[in-house]
C-alpha positions as a Markdown table, in Angstrom:
| # | Residue | x | y | z |
|---|---|---|---|---|
| 1 | Pro | 116.8 | 81.1 | 131.0 |
| 2 | Val | 113.0 | 80.6 | 131.2 |
| 3 | Phe | 110.8 | 83.6 | 130.5 |
| 4 | Lys | 107.6 | 84.0 | 132.0 |
| 5 | Glu | 106.2 | 86.7 | 129.7 |
| 6 | Leu | 104.5 | 85.8 | 126.5 |
| 7 | His | 105.9 | 87.6 | 123.2 |
| 8 | Thr | 103.3 | 88.1 | 120.4 |
| 9 | Val | 105.2 | 87.1 | 117.0 |
| 10 | Pro | 104.0 | 89.5 | 114.2 |
| 11 | Gly | 102.6 | 87.7 | 111.4 |
| 12 | His | 105.2 | 88.7 | 109.0 |
| 13 | Ser | 107.9 | 86.7 | 111.1 |
| 14 | Ser | 105.6 | 83.6 | 111.7 |
| 15 | Trp | 108.5 | 81.3 | 110.2 |
| 16 | Phe | 111.0 | 82.1 | 112.9 |
| 17 | Asp | 111.7 | 79.2 | 115.1 |
| 18 | Phe | 114.4 | 79.6 | 118.2 |
| 19 | Asp | 115.8 | 76.1 | 117.7 |
| 20 | Lys | 116.1 | 76.2 | 113.8 |
| 21 | Ile | 117.8 | 78.4 | 111.2 |
| 22 | His | 115.2 | 79.2 | 108.4 |
| 23 | Thr | 116.2 | 79.5 | 104.7 |
| 24 | Ile | 115.2 | 83.1 | 105.1 |
| 25 | Glu | 117.8 | 83.8 | 107.5 |
| 26 | Lys | 120.5 | 82.0 | 105.0 |
| 27 | Gln | 119.7 | 84.0 | 102.3 |
| 28 | His | 119.9 | 87.4 | 104.2 |
| 29 | Val | 122.9 | 86.7 | 106.3 |
| 30 | Pro | 125.0 | 84.4 | 103.9 |
| 31 | Asp | 128.3 | 85.0 | 105.8 |
| 32 | Tyr | 127.7 | 82.1 | 108.1 |
| 33 | Phe | 126.6 | 79.6 | 105.6 |
| 34 | Ser | 129.2 | 79.7 | 102.8 |
| 35 | Asp | 131.7 | 77.4 | 104.6 |
| 36 | Lys | 134.4 | 79.9 | 103.8 |
| 37 | Ser | 135.4 | 80.8 | 107.5 |
| 38 | Gly | 135.9 | 78.6 | 110.2 |
| 39 | Ser | 134.6 | 81.2 | 112.6 |
| 40 | Lys | 131.4 | 82.0 | 110.9 |
| 41 | Thr | 129.4 | 78.9 | 111.1 |
| 42 | Pro | 125.6 | 78.2 | 111.3 |
| 43 | Glu | 126.3 | 77.4 | 115.0 |
| 44 | Val | 127.8 | 80.5 | 115.6 |
| 45 | Tyr | 124.8 | 82.5 | 113.8 |
| 46 | Lys | 122.4 | 80.8 | 115.8 |
| 47 | Lys | 124.2 | 81.4 | 119.1 |
| 48 | Tyr | 124.4 | 85.5 | 118.3 |
| 49 | Arg | 121.0 | 85.5 | 116.8 |
| 50 | Asn | 119.5 | 83.7 | 120.0 |
| 51 | Ala | 121.6 | 85.8 | 122.3 |
| 52 | Ile | 120.1 | 89.0 | 120.7 |
| 53 | Ile | 116.7 | 87.4 | 121.0 |
| 54 | Asn | 117.3 | 86.6 | 124.5 |
| 55 | Arg | 118.4 | 90.1 | 125.5 |
| 56 | Phe | 115.0 | 91.6 | 123.9 |
| 57 | Arg | 113.0 | 88.9 | 126.0 |
| 58 | Glu | 114.9 | 90.4 | 128.9 |
| 59 | Thr | 113.9 | 94.1 | 128.4 |
| 60 | Pro | 111.5 | 94.1 | 125.5 |
| 61 | Gln | 110.7 | 97.5 | 126.7 |
| 62 | Gln | 114.3 | 98.9 | 125.5 |
| 63 | Pro | 114.9 | 98.8 | 121.7 |
| 64 | Ile | 117.9 | 96.7 | 120.9 |
| 65 | Thr | 120.5 | 98.8 | 119.0 |
| 66 | Phe | 123.5 | 97.7 | 117.1 |
| 67 | Cys | 125.6 | 99.1 | 120.1 |
| 68 | Ile | 124.3 | 96.8 | 122.3 |
| 69 | Cys | 124.5 | 93.9 | 120.1 |
| 70 | Arg | 128.3 | 95.1 | 120.1 |
| 71 | His | 128.6 | 94.9 | 123.9 |
| 72 | Leu | 126.6 | 91.7 | 124.1 |
| 73 | Leu | 128.8 | 90.0 | 121.3 |
| 74 | Pro | 132.3 | 91.8 | 121.4 |
| 75 | Asn | 134.1 | 88.9 | 120.0 |
| 76 | Ser | 132.0 | 88.9 | 116.8 |
| 77 | Asp | 132.7 | 90.3 | 113.5 |
| 78 | Ser | 131.3 | 93.8 | 113.4 |
| 79 | Ser | 130.5 | 93.7 | 109.8 |
| 80 | Ser | 128.6 | 90.3 | 109.8 |
| 81 | Leu | 127.1 | 91.2 | 113.1 |
| 82 | Gln | 125.6 | 94.5 | 111.4 |
| 83 | Lys | 124.2 | 92.3 | 108.5 |
| 84 | Met | 122.6 | 90.3 | 111.3 |
| 85 | Tyr | 121.5 | 93.3 | 113.2 |
| 86 | Asn | 120.1 | 94.8 | 110.0 |
| 87 | Phe | 118.0 | 91.7 | 109.1 |
């Protein structure tokens, strides 16, 4: 979806790029980058991360809770999603 509202990116997250996965993300959410699981891949991580970001952009006045993330991504691994949410 195309978002018309602009969002200011805080200075401490200026490294973030919607189209790429940064080294910081790989360090904080290693489950998706270890090649130990066929269901936890960089592509899946990016899909989940971007779904959460898009959900925030749709309703920025509503805080994103872990419960919202679970409903948004019902087939995700709860433990790994919790790590992603915490990050």
